Amino acid sequence: MALLKVKFSQKKRVKLAQGLWLMNWFSVFAGILVFSMGLFLKIELRKRSEVMDNSESHLVPNSLILMGILSCAFNGFAGKICYDSLDPAKFAKWKPLLRPYLALCFLFNILLFFVALICFLMRGSLESTLAQGLKNGMKFYRDTDTPGRCFMKKTIDMLQIEFKCCGNNGFKDWFEIQWISNRYLDFSSKEVKDRIKSNVDGRYLVDGVPFSCCNPSSPRPCIQYQVTNNSAHYSYDYQTEELNLWRRGCREALLHYYSSMMSSMGAVVLLVWLFEVTLSPQPRL
């Protein structure tokens, strides 16, 4: 944006054009970086889309991808103008487009700043998305024979192993759902019948968790059934057995993972925004 009219000698004009050309191409690489971050975040979110309740979380990666593309386009165009400014005859054709272009650059910088803010402010929406998505995913854990849900057991197990977490908010979440498929229950067993009858919904609930909740650092074999029954295991107190199961819920683990990633990306986008702002007030060539 031209604030003051300044006259340059031909030598200074060439140096200015070359310097601006170089800075604009640095901005193109910055745009590629923003685009790459958005693409990476989108892939990471899609990996675990089964445990997310809606698509609001994709607002951040989609915005980063869009701003990365626009940054490459605007700064590549600016680089072309700076290069052509070395030749007055070539530069003359660009003069009518400079004002509209600078206005678009101003709007682009505003949008880029808001995208950086979104990276920091999406934590609340992401938390609710993960909480509901994990809750639904855990309900479908047992549906290994149901088309469209047969993959959920593997998804939840791999999630708990990778992020060293258990359940939604903690391992006791598994006590409230039937995570064992009916095909693996012996309905002639009195224990199974009693447990089903004792539940108003006719579900088989146990104080147990899937194997993926087990902490391999535990010095004793993992106790995943009758977790709260101290008398069922020798020298055991579930309230003091810190290493037996993962204590952290997967919602907290995933929220920390994605929030840290988005915050880092937001910081990078702010740096790119500062560079774009310093590059925008260019004098007229």
PDB file of C-alpha atoms in Angstrom:
ATOM      1  CA  MET A   1       0.000   0.000   0.000  1.00  0.00           C
ATOM      2  CA  ALA A   2       1.581   3.290  -1.088  1.00  0.00           C
ATOM      3  CA  LEU A   3       1.638   5.791   1.761  1.00  0.00           C
ATOM      4  CA  LEU A   4       4.064   8.357   0.337  1.00  0.00           C
ATOM      5  CA  LYS A   5       5.378   9.060  -3.135  1.00  0.00           C
ATOM      6  CA  VAL A   6       9.125   8.534  -3.247  1.00  0.00           C
ATOM      7  CA  LYS A   7      11.389   9.058  -6.251  1.00  0.00           C
ATOM      8  CA  PHE A   8      14.133   6.503  -6.907  1.00  0.00           C
ATOM      9  CA  SER A   9      17.108   6.511  -9.182  1.00  0.00           C
ATOM     10  CA  GLN A  10      17.292   3.658 -11.681  1.00  0.00           C
ATOM     11  CA  LYS A  11      19.893   1.832  -9.571  1.00  0.00           C
ATOM     12  CA  LYS A  12      17.803   2.084  -6.384  1.00  0.00           C
ATOM     13  CA  ARG A  13      14.708   1.133  -8.327  1.00  0.00           C
ATOM     14  CA  VAL A  14      16.378  -2.081  -9.491  1.00  0.00           C
ATOM     15  CA  LYS A  15      17.551  -2.937  -5.954  1.00  0.00           C
ATOM     16  CA  LEU A  16      14.097  -2.242  -4.524  1.00  0.00           C
ATOM     17  CA  ALA A  17      12.398  -4.415  -7.144  1.00  0.00           C
ATOM     18  CA  GLN A  18      14.854  -7.244  -6.560  1.00  0.00           C
ATOM     19  CA  GLY A  19      14.436  -7.027  -2.783  1.00  0.00           C
ATOM     20  CA  LEU A  20      10.631  -7.046  -2.994  1.00  0.00           C
ATOM     21  CA  TRP A  21      10.729  -9.870  -5.507  1.00  0.00           C
ATOM     22  CA  LEU A  22      12.820 -11.940  -3.096  1.00  0.00           C
ATOM     23  CA  MET A  23      10.549 -11.140  -0.119  1.00  0.00           C
ATOM     24  CA  ASN A  24       7.459 -12.096  -2.085  1.00  0.00           C
ATOM     25  CA  TRP A  25       8.952 -15.460  -2.944  1.00  0.00           C
ATOM     26  CA  PHE A  26       9.762 -15.996   0.721  1.00  0.00           C
ATOM     27  CA  SER A  27       6.057 -15.352   1.312  1.00  0.00           C
ATOM     28  CA  VAL A  28       5.195 -17.976  -1.308  1.00  0.00           C
ATOM     29  CA  PHE A  29       7.228 -20.518   0.653  1.00  0.00           C
ATOM     30  CA  ALA A  30       5.443 -19.365   3.817  1.00  0.00           C
ATOM     31  CA  GLY A  31       2.141 -19.990   2.021  1.00  0.00           C
ATOM     32  CA  ILE A  32       3.310 -23.489   1.122  1.00  0.00           C
ATOM     33  CA  LEU A  33       4.118 -24.029   4.809  1.00  0.00           C
ATOM     34  CA  VAL A  34       0.622 -22.890   5.866  1.00  0.00           C
ATOM     35  CA  PHE A  35      -0.956 -25.133   3.214  1.00  0.00           C
ATOM     36  CA  SER A  36       1.156 -28.098   4.356  1.00  0.00           C
ATOM     37  CA  MET A  37       0.164 -27.573   7.996  1.00  0.00           C
ATOM     38  CA  GLY A  38      -3.504 -27.488   7.052  1.00  0.00           C
ATOM     39  CA  LEU A  39      -3.164 -30.651   4.974  1.00  0.00           C
ATOM     40  CA  PHE A  40      -1.306 -32.445   7.777  1.00  0.00           C
ATOM     41  CA  LEU A  41      -3.916 -31.434  10.369  1.00  0.00           C
ATOM     42  CA  LYS A  42      -6.757 -32.530   8.077  1.00  0.00           C
ATOM     43  CA  ILE A  43      -5.145 -35.957   7.633  1.00  0.00           C
ATOM     44  CA  GLU A  44      -4.655 -36.283  11.393  1.00  0.00           C
ATOM     45  CA  LEU A  45      -8.294 -35.384  12.057  1.00  0.00           C
ATOM     46  CA  ARG A  46      -9.571 -37.768   9.388  1.00  0.00           C
ATOM     47  CA  LYS A  47      -7.582 -40.595  10.978  1.00  0.00           C
ATOM     48  CA  ARG A  48      -9.864 -40.357  13.999  1.00  0.00           C
ATOM     49  CA  SER A  49     -13.051 -39.063  12.389  1.00  0.00           C
ATOM     50  CA  GLU A  50     -14.905 -42.116  13.765  1.00  0.00           C
ATOM     51  CA  VAL A  51     -14.566 -40.736  17.303  1.00  0.00           C
ATOM     52  CA  MET A  52     -15.563 -37.185  16.407  1.00  0.00           C
ATOM     53  CA  ASP A  53     -19.199 -36.176  16.486  1.00  0.00           C
ATOM     54  CA  ASN A  54     -19.237 -33.584  13.674  1.00  0.00           C
ATOM     55  CA  SER A  55     -17.127 -31.883  11.032  1.00  0.00           C
ATOM     56  CA  GLU A  56     -16.673 -28.531  12.834  1.00  0.00           C
ATOM     57  CA  SER A  57     -13.127 -29.525  13.744  1.00  0.00           C
ATOM     58  CA  HIS A  58     -12.205 -29.397  10.035  1.00  0.00           C
ATOM     59  CA  LEU A  59     -12.755 -25.626   9.988  1.00  0.00           C
ATOM     60  CA  VAL A  60      -9.147 -25.040  11.054  1.00  0.00           C
ATOM     61  CA  PRO A  61      -7.399 -27.271   8.475  1.00  0.00           C
ATOM     62  CA  ASN A  62      -9.716 -26.119   5.676  1.00  0.00           C
ATOM     63  CA  SER A  63      -8.982 -22.483   6.560  1.00  0.00           C
ATOM     64  CA  LEU A  64      -5.229 -23.133   6.634  1.00  0.00           C
ATOM     65  CA  ILE A  65      -5.345 -24.873   3.262  1.00  0.00           C
ATOM     66  CA  LEU A  66      -7.332 -21.997   1.732  1.00  0.00           C
ATOM     67  CA  MET A  67      -5.054 -19.299   3.181  1.00  0.00           C
ATOM     68  CA  GLY A  68      -1.986 -21.203   2.035  1.00  0.00           C
ATOM     69  CA  ILE A  69      -3.290 -21.307  -1.531  1.00  0.00           C
ATOM     70  CA  LEU A  70      -4.236 -17.602  -1.459  1.00  0.00           C
ATOM     71  CA  SER A  71      -0.847 -16.670  -0.014  1.00  0.00           C
ATOM     72  CA  CYS A  72       0.956 -18.488  -2.812  1.00  0.00           C
ATOM     73  CA  ALA A  73      -1.296 -16.860  -5.442  1.00  0.00           C
ATOM     74  CA  PHE A  74      -1.098 -13.283  -4.099  1.00  0.00           C
ATOM     75  CA  ASN A  75       2.632 -13.319  -3.407  1.00  0.00           C
ATOM     76  CA  GLY A  76       3.450 -15.093  -6.658  1.00  0.00           C
ATOM     77  CA  PHE A  77       1.498 -12.390  -8.476  1.00  0.00           C
ATOM     78  CA  ALA A  78       3.322  -9.685  -6.504  1.00  0.00           C
ATOM     79  CA  GLY A  79       6.647 -11.305  -7.384  1.00  0.00           C
ATOM     80  CA  LYS A  80       5.720 -11.121 -11.061  1.00  0.00           C
ATOM     81  CA  ILE A  81       4.874  -7.412 -10.732  1.00  0.00           C
ATOM     82  CA  CYS A  82       8.193  -6.705  -8.988  1.00  0.00           C
ATOM     83  CA  TYR A  83      10.085  -8.601 -11.671  1.00  0.00           C
ATOM     84  CA  ASP A  84       8.321  -6.744 -14.495  1.00  0.00           C
ATOM     85  CA  SER A  85       8.950  -3.400 -12.780  1.00  0.00           C
ATOM     86  CA  LEU A  86      12.563  -3.657 -13.886  1.00  0.00           C
ATOM     87  CA  ASP A  87      11.243  -2.935 -17.379  1.00  0.00           C
ATOM     88  CA  PRO A  88       9.072   0.252 -17.490  1.00  0.00           C
ATOM     89  CA  ALA A  89       7.314  -0.985 -20.630  1.00  0.00           C
ATOM     90  CA  LYS A  90       6.223  -4.241 -18.958  1.00  0.00           C
ATOM     91  CA  PHE A  91       5.330  -2.539 -15.701  1.00  0.00           C
ATOM     92  CA  ALA A  92       2.934  -0.099 -17.366  1.00  0.00           C
ATOM     93  CA  LYS A  93       0.335  -2.835 -17.941  1.00  0.00           C
ATOM     94  CA  TRP A  94       0.223  -3.643 -14.205  1.00  0.00           C
ATOM     95  CA  LYS A  95      -0.371  -0.093 -12.938  1.00  0.00           C
ATOM     96  CA  PRO A  96      -4.215  -0.137 -13.274  1.00  0.00           C
ATOM     97  CA  LEU A  97      -4.341  -3.374 -11.244  1.00  0.00           C
ATOM     98  CA  LEU A  98      -2.223  -2.205  -8.311  1.00  0.00           C
ATOM     99  CA  ARG A  99      -4.984  -0.543  -6.259  1.00  0.00           C
ATOM    100  CA  PRO A 100      -7.458  -3.480  -6.485  1.00  0.00           C
ATOM    101  CA  TYR A 101      -4.598  -5.877  -5.769  1.00  0.00           C
ATOM    102  CA  LEU A 102      -3.507  -3.962  -2.662  1.00  0.00           C
ATOM    103  CA  ALA A 103      -7.117  -3.869  -1.418  1.00  0.00           C
ATOM    104  CA  LEU A 104      -7.302  -7.658  -1.797  1.00  0.00           C
ATOM    105  CA  CYS A 105      -4.007  -7.999   0.065  1.00  0.00           C
ATOM    106  CA  PHE A 106      -5.458  -5.945   2.920  1.00  0.00           C
ATOM    107  CA  LEU A 107      -8.490  -8.262   3.135  1.00  0.00           C
ATOM    108  CA  PHE A 108      -6.216 -11.296   2.898  1.00  0.00           C
ATOM    109  CA  ASN A 109      -4.156 -10.112   5.883  1.00  0.00           C
ATOM    110  CA  ILE A 110      -7.321  -9.635   7.946  1.00  0.00           C
ATOM    111  CA  LEU A 111      -8.490 -13.158   7.098  1.00  0.00           C
ATOM    112  CA  LEU A 112      -5.052 -14.584   7.863  1.00  0.00           C
ATOM    113  CA  PHE A 113      -5.116 -12.953  11.306  1.00  0.00           C
ATOM    114  CA  PHE A 114      -8.556 -14.425  12.054  1.00  0.00           C
ATOM    115  CA  VAL A 115      -7.401 -17.887  10.939  1.00  0.00           C
ATOM    116  CA  ALA A 116      -4.525 -17.612  13.428  1.00  0.00           C
ATOM    117  CA  LEU A 117      -7.036 -16.730  16.166  1.00  0.00           C
ATOM    118  CA  ILE A 118      -9.277 -19.673  15.221  1.00  0.00           C
ATOM    119  CA  CYS A 119      -6.329 -22.026  15.782  1.00  0.00           C
ATOM    120  CA  PHE A 120      -6.225 -20.877  19.416  1.00  0.00           C
ATOM    121  CA  LEU A 121      -9.984 -20.661  20.001  1.00  0.00           C
ATOM    122  CA  MET A 122     -11.217 -24.041  18.686  1.00  0.00           C
ATOM    123  CA  ARG A 123     -10.440 -25.930  21.905  1.00  0.00           C
ATOM    124  CA  GLY A 124     -14.004 -25.692  23.312  1.00  0.00           C
ATOM    125  CA  SER A 125     -15.668 -26.912  20.118  1.00  0.00           C
ATOM    126  CA  LEU A 126     -13.101 -29.684  19.722  1.00  0.00           C
ATOM    127  CA  GLU A 127     -13.644 -30.856  23.301  1.00  0.00           C
ATOM    128  CA  SER A 128     -17.416 -31.267  22.859  1.00  0.00           C
ATOM    129  CA  THR A 129     -16.882 -32.983  19.498  1.00  0.00           C
ATOM    130  CA  LEU A 130     -14.472 -35.494  21.027  1.00  0.00           C
ATOM    131  CA  ALA A 131     -16.616 -36.099  24.122  1.00  0.00           C
ATOM    132  CA  GLN A 132     -19.716 -37.052  22.122  1.00  0.00           C
ATOM    133  CA  GLY A 133     -17.781 -38.879  19.408  1.00  0.00           C
ATOM    134  CA  LEU A 134     -15.887 -41.053  21.887  1.00  0.00           C
ATOM    135  CA  LYS A 135     -19.092 -41.791  23.776  1.00  0.00           C
ATOM    136  CA  ASN A 136     -20.763 -43.027  20.587  1.00  0.00           C
ATOM    137  CA  GLY A 137     -17.673 -44.939  19.500  1.00  0.00           C
ATOM    138  CA  MET A 138     -17.494 -46.823  22.801  1.00  0.00           C
ATOM    139  CA  LYS A 139     -21.137 -47.866  22.431  1.00  0.00           C
ATOM    140  CA  PHE A 140     -20.308 -49.473  19.078  1.00  0.00           C
ATOM    141  CA  TYR A 141     -17.176 -51.230  20.385  1.00  0.00           C
ATOM    142  CA  ARG A 142     -18.973 -54.595  20.636  1.00  0.00           C
ATOM    143  CA  ASP A 143     -20.587 -54.399  17.159  1.00  0.00           C
ATOM    144  CA  THR A 144     -17.863 -56.386  15.405  1.00  0.00           C
ATOM    145  CA  ASP A 145     -20.490 -58.162  13.257  1.00  0.00           C
ATOM    146  CA  THR A 146     -22.421 -55.037  12.254  1.00  0.00           C
ATOM    147  CA  PRO A 147     -21.617 -53.586   8.793  1.00  0.00           C
ATOM    148  CA  GLY A 148     -20.301 -50.042   9.104  1.00  0.00           C
ATOM    149  CA  ARG A 149     -19.298 -50.544  12.739  1.00  0.00           C
ATOM    150  CA  CYS A 150     -17.105 -53.638  12.601  1.00  0.00           C
ATOM    151  CA  PHE A 151     -13.985 -51.471  12.541  1.00  0.00           C
ATOM    152  CA  MET A 152     -14.831 -49.548  15.728  1.00  0.00           C
ATOM    153  CA  LYS A 153     -13.273 -52.064  18.129  1.00  0.00           C
ATOM    154  CA  LYS A 154      -9.925 -51.837  16.355  1.00  0.00           C
ATOM    155  CA  THR A 155     -10.183 -48.029  16.170  1.00  0.00           C
ATOM    156  CA  ILE A 156     -10.837 -47.665  19.907  1.00  0.00           C
ATOM    157  CA  ASP A 157      -8.186 -50.224  20.866  1.00  0.00           C
ATOM    158  CA  MET A 158      -5.509 -48.582  18.702  1.00  0.00           C
ATOM    159  CA  LEU A 159      -6.510 -45.173  20.046  1.00  0.00           C
ATOM    160  CA  GLN A 160      -6.159 -46.274  23.675  1.00  0.00           C
ATOM    161  CA  ILE A 161      -2.826 -47.954  23.014  1.00  0.00           C
ATOM    162  CA  GLU A 162      -1.354 -45.061  21.020  1.00  0.00           C
ATOM    163  CA  PHE A 163      -2.456 -42.280  23.376  1.00  0.00           C
ATOM    164  CA  LYS A 164      -2.107 -44.309  26.597  1.00  0.00           C
ATOM    165  CA  CYS A 165      -5.665 -43.555  27.644  1.00  0.00           C
ATOM    166  CA  CYS A 166      -8.796 -45.421  28.663  1.00  0.00           C
ATOM    167  CA  GLY A 167     -12.458 -44.588  28.124  1.00  0.00           C
ATOM    168  CA  ASN A 168     -13.887 -41.136  27.500  1.00  0.00           C
ATOM    169  CA  ASN A 169     -13.160 -39.435  30.812  1.00  0.00           C
ATOM    170  CA  GLY A 170     -11.540 -42.457  32.482  1.00  0.00           C
ATOM    171  CA  PHE A 171     -11.556 -46.245  32.739  1.00  0.00           C
ATOM    172  CA  LYS A 172     -14.834 -46.325  34.723  1.00  0.00           C
ATOM    173  CA  ASP A 173     -16.697 -45.218  31.571  1.00  0.00           C
ATOM    174  CA  TRP A 174     -16.416 -48.831  30.364  1.00  0.00           C
ATOM    175  CA  PHE A 175     -18.421 -49.978  33.417  1.00  0.00           C
ATOM    176  CA  GLU A 176     -21.487 -48.115  32.116  1.00  0.00           C
ATOM    177  CA  ILE A 177     -21.730 -49.752  28.672  1.00  0.00           C
ATOM    178  CA  GLN A 178     -21.884 -53.303  27.357  1.00  0.00           C
ATOM    179  CA  TRP A 179     -18.630 -53.585  25.442  1.00  0.00           C
ATOM    180  CA  ILE A 180     -18.664 -57.413  25.169  1.00  0.00           C
ATOM    181  CA  SER A 181     -20.633 -58.750  22.199  1.00  0.00           C
ATOM    182  CA  ASN A 182     -23.556 -61.095  22.911  1.00  0.00           C
ATOM    183  CA  ARG A 183     -21.970 -63.747  20.701  1.00  0.00           C
ATOM    184  CA  TYR A 184     -19.259 -64.195  23.344  1.00  0.00           C
ATOM    185  CA  LEU A 185     -21.667 -64.521  26.286  1.00  0.00           C
ATOM    186  CA  ASP A 186     -22.872 -67.858  27.631  1.00  0.00           C
ATOM    187  CA  PHE A 187     -26.562 -67.197  28.229  1.00  0.00           C
ATOM    188  CA  SER A 188     -26.911 -70.523  30.031  1.00  0.00           C
ATOM    189  CA  SER A 189     -24.594 -69.223  32.737  1.00  0.00           C
ATOM    190  CA  LYS A 190     -26.302 -68.042  35.939  1.00  0.00           C
ATOM    191  CA  GLU A 191     -23.838 -65.170  36.338  1.00  0.00           C
ATOM    192  CA  VAL A 192     -24.590 -63.847  32.850  1.00  0.00           C
ATOM    193  CA  LYS A 193     -28.364 -64.160  33.396  1.00  0.00           C
ATOM    194  CA  ASP A 194     -28.183 -62.385  36.744  1.00  0.00           C
ATOM    195  CA  ARG A 195     -26.160 -59.494  35.368  1.00  0.00           C
ATOM    196  CA  ILE A 196     -28.538 -58.994  32.447  1.00  0.00           C
ATOM    197  CA  LYS A 197     -31.611 -59.182  34.683  1.00  0.00           C
ATOM    198  CA  SER A 198     -30.107 -56.729  37.172  1.00  0.00           C
ATOM    199  CA  ASN A 199     -29.890 -54.062  34.455  1.00  0.00           C
ATOM    200  CA  VAL A 200     -33.088 -52.238  33.415  1.00  0.00           C
ATOM    201  CA  ASP A 201     -31.908 -52.088  29.789  1.00  0.00           C
ATOM    202  CA  GLY A 202     -30.996 -55.768  29.701  1.00  0.00           C
ATOM    203  CA  ARG A 203     -27.304 -55.053  29.149  1.00  0.00           C
ATOM    204  CA  TYR A 204     -24.364 -57.121  30.348  1.00  0.00           C
ATOM    205  CA  LEU A 205     -22.377 -54.659  32.453  1.00  0.00           C
ATOM    206  CA  VAL A 206     -19.144 -55.567  34.227  1.00  0.00           C
ATOM    207  CA  ASP A 207     -16.477 -53.687  36.129  1.00  0.00           C
ATOM    208  CA  GLY A 208     -13.999 -54.550  33.408  1.00  0.00           C
ATOM    209  CA  VAL A 209     -12.216 -52.812  30.538  1.00  0.00           C
ATOM    210  CA  PRO A 210     -10.783 -53.821  27.128  1.00  0.00           C
ATOM    211  CA  PHE A 211      -7.199 -55.100  27.039  1.00  0.00           C
ATOM    212  CA  SER A 212      -6.054 -51.870  25.366  1.00  0.00           C
ATOM    213  CA  CYS A 213      -6.563 -50.040  28.686  1.00  0.00           C
ATOM    214  CA  CYS A 214      -3.762 -52.056  30.294  1.00  0.00           C
ATOM    215  CA  ASN A 215      -0.544 -50.252  31.147  1.00  0.00           C
ATOM    216  CA  PRO A 216       2.435 -52.412  30.085  1.00  0.00           C
ATOM    217  CA  SER A 217       4.559 -50.686  32.742  1.00  0.00           C
ATOM    218  CA  SER A 218       2.583 -52.444  35.459  1.00  0.00           C
ATOM    219  CA  PRO A 219       4.801 -54.881  37.424  1.00  0.00           C
ATOM    220  CA  ARG A 220       1.952 -57.408  37.698  1.00  0.00           C
ATOM    221  CA  PRO A 221      -0.228 -59.016  35.011  1.00  0.00           C
ATOM    222  CA  CYS A 222      -2.958 -56.606  33.980  1.00  0.00           C
ATOM    223  CA  ILE A 223      -6.207 -56.821  35.892  1.00  0.00           C
ATOM    224  CA  GLN A 224      -8.932 -55.886  33.431  1.00  0.00           C
ATOM    225  CA  TYR A 225     -11.867 -57.807  34.911  1.00  0.00           C
ATOM    226  CA  GLN A 226     -13.387 -57.227  38.359  1.00  0.00           C
ATOM    227  CA  VAL A 227     -11.267 -54.106  38.496  1.00  0.00           C
ATOM    228  CA  THR A 228     -13.006 -52.724  41.602  1.00  0.00           C
ATOM    229  CA  ASN A 229     -13.240 -56.051  43.439  1.00  0.00           C
ATOM    230  CA  ASN A 230     -10.201 -56.099  45.722  1.00  0.00           C
ATOM    231  CA  SER A 231     -11.052 -59.538  47.138  1.00  0.00           C
ATOM    232  CA  ALA A 232     -10.971 -61.139  43.663  1.00  0.00           C
ATOM    233  CA  HIS A 233      -7.204 -60.556  43.361  1.00  0.00           C
ATOM    234  CA  TYR A 234      -4.329 -61.207  45.706  1.00  0.00           C
ATOM    235  CA  SER A 235      -2.605 -58.194  47.256  1.00  0.00           C
ATOM    236  CA  TYR A 236      -4.673 -55.754  45.220  1.00  0.00           C
ATOM    237  CA  ASP A 237      -6.294 -52.390  45.852  1.00  0.00           C
ATOM    238  CA  TYR A 238      -7.678 -50.787  42.714  1.00  0.00           C
ATOM    239  CA  GLN A 239      -7.525 -47.290  44.240  1.00  0.00           C
ATOM    240  CA  THR A 240      -3.757 -47.502  44.722  1.00  0.00           C
ATOM    241  CA  GLU A 241      -2.841 -49.534  41.631  1.00  0.00           C
ATOM    242  CA  GLU A 242      -1.777 -46.544  39.555  1.00  0.00           C
ATOM    243  CA  LEU A 243       0.058 -48.586  36.920  1.00  0.00           C
ATOM    244  CA  ASN A 244      -2.574 -51.256  36.301  1.00  0.00           C
ATOM    245  CA  LEU A 245      -4.732 -49.253  33.833  1.00  0.00           C
ATOM    246  CA  TRP A 246      -4.326 -45.971  32.018  1.00  0.00           C
ATOM    247  CA  ARG A 247      -5.914 -43.341  34.241  1.00  0.00           C
ATOM    248  CA  ARG A 248      -6.242 -40.575  31.679  1.00  0.00           C
ATOM    249  CA  GLY A 249      -9.373 -40.449  29.531  1.00  0.00           C
ATOM    250  CA  CYS A 250      -9.007 -40.440  25.744  1.00  0.00           C
ATOM    251  CA  ARG A 251     -10.941 -37.184  25.440  1.00  0.00           C
ATOM    252  CA  GLU A 252      -8.291 -35.399  27.496  1.00  0.00           C
ATOM    253  CA  ALA A 253      -5.452 -37.121  25.629  1.00  0.00           C
ATOM    254  CA  LEU A 254      -6.819 -36.286  22.168  1.00  0.00           C
ATOM    255  CA  LEU A 255      -7.752 -32.761  23.207  1.00  0.00           C
ATOM    256  CA  HIS A 256      -4.211 -32.106  24.426  1.00  0.00           C
ATOM    257  CA  TYR A 257      -2.748 -33.606  21.247  1.00  0.00           C
ATOM    258  CA  TYR A 258      -4.870 -31.583  18.828  1.00  0.00           C
ATOM    259  CA  SER A 259      -4.880 -28.389  20.913  1.00  0.00           C
ATOM    260  CA  SER A 260      -1.076 -28.388  21.118  1.00  0.00           C
ATOM    261  CA  MET A 261      -0.878 -28.956  17.382  1.00  0.00           C
ATOM    262  CA  MET A 262      -3.356 -26.167  16.587  1.00  0.00           C
ATOM    263  CA  SER A 263      -1.664 -23.742  19.000  1.00  0.00           C
ATOM    264  CA  SER A 264       1.712 -24.376  17.347  1.00  0.00           C
ATOM    265  CA  MET A 265       0.165 -23.866  13.920  1.00  0.00           C
ATOM    266  CA  GLY A 266      -1.544 -20.689  15.139  1.00  0.00           C
ATOM    267  CA  ALA A 267       1.824 -19.322  16.292  1.00  0.00           C
ATOM    268  CA  VAL A 268       3.353 -20.092  12.881  1.00  0.00           C
ATOM    269  CA  VAL A 269       0.411 -18.430  11.094  1.00  0.00           C
ATOM    270  CA  LEU A 270       0.858 -15.322  13.272  1.00  0.00           C
ATOM    271  CA  LEU A 271       4.514 -15.139  12.234  1.00  0.00           C
ATOM    272  CA  VAL A 272       3.479 -15.475   8.589  1.00  0.00           C
ATOM    273  CA  TRP A 273       0.868 -12.752   9.153  1.00  0.00           C
ATOM    274  CA  LEU A 274       3.490 -10.416  10.624  1.00  0.00           C
ATOM    275  CA  PHE A 275       5.743 -11.052   7.631  1.00  0.00           C
ATOM    276  CA  GLU A 276       2.840 -10.421   5.241  1.00  0.00           C
ATOM    277  CA  VAL A 277       1.932  -7.180   7.050  1.00  0.00           C
ATOM    278  CA  THR A 278       5.503  -5.868   6.817  1.00  0.00           C
ATOM    279  CA  LEU A 279       5.584  -6.803   3.141  1.00  0.00           C
ATOM    280  CA  SER A 280       2.214  -5.237   2.252  1.00  0.00           C
ATOM    281  CA  PRO A 281       3.062  -1.511   2.684  1.00  0.00           C
ATOM    282  CA  GLN A 282       5.239  -1.460  -0.412  1.00  0.00           C
ATOM    283  CA  PRO A 283       6.121   1.868  -2.021  1.00  0.00           C
ATOM    284  CA  ARG A 284       5.129   2.368  -5.606  1.00  0.00           C
ATOM    285  CA  LEU A 285       7.780   1.059  -7.917  1.00  0.00           C
TER     286      LEU A 285
END
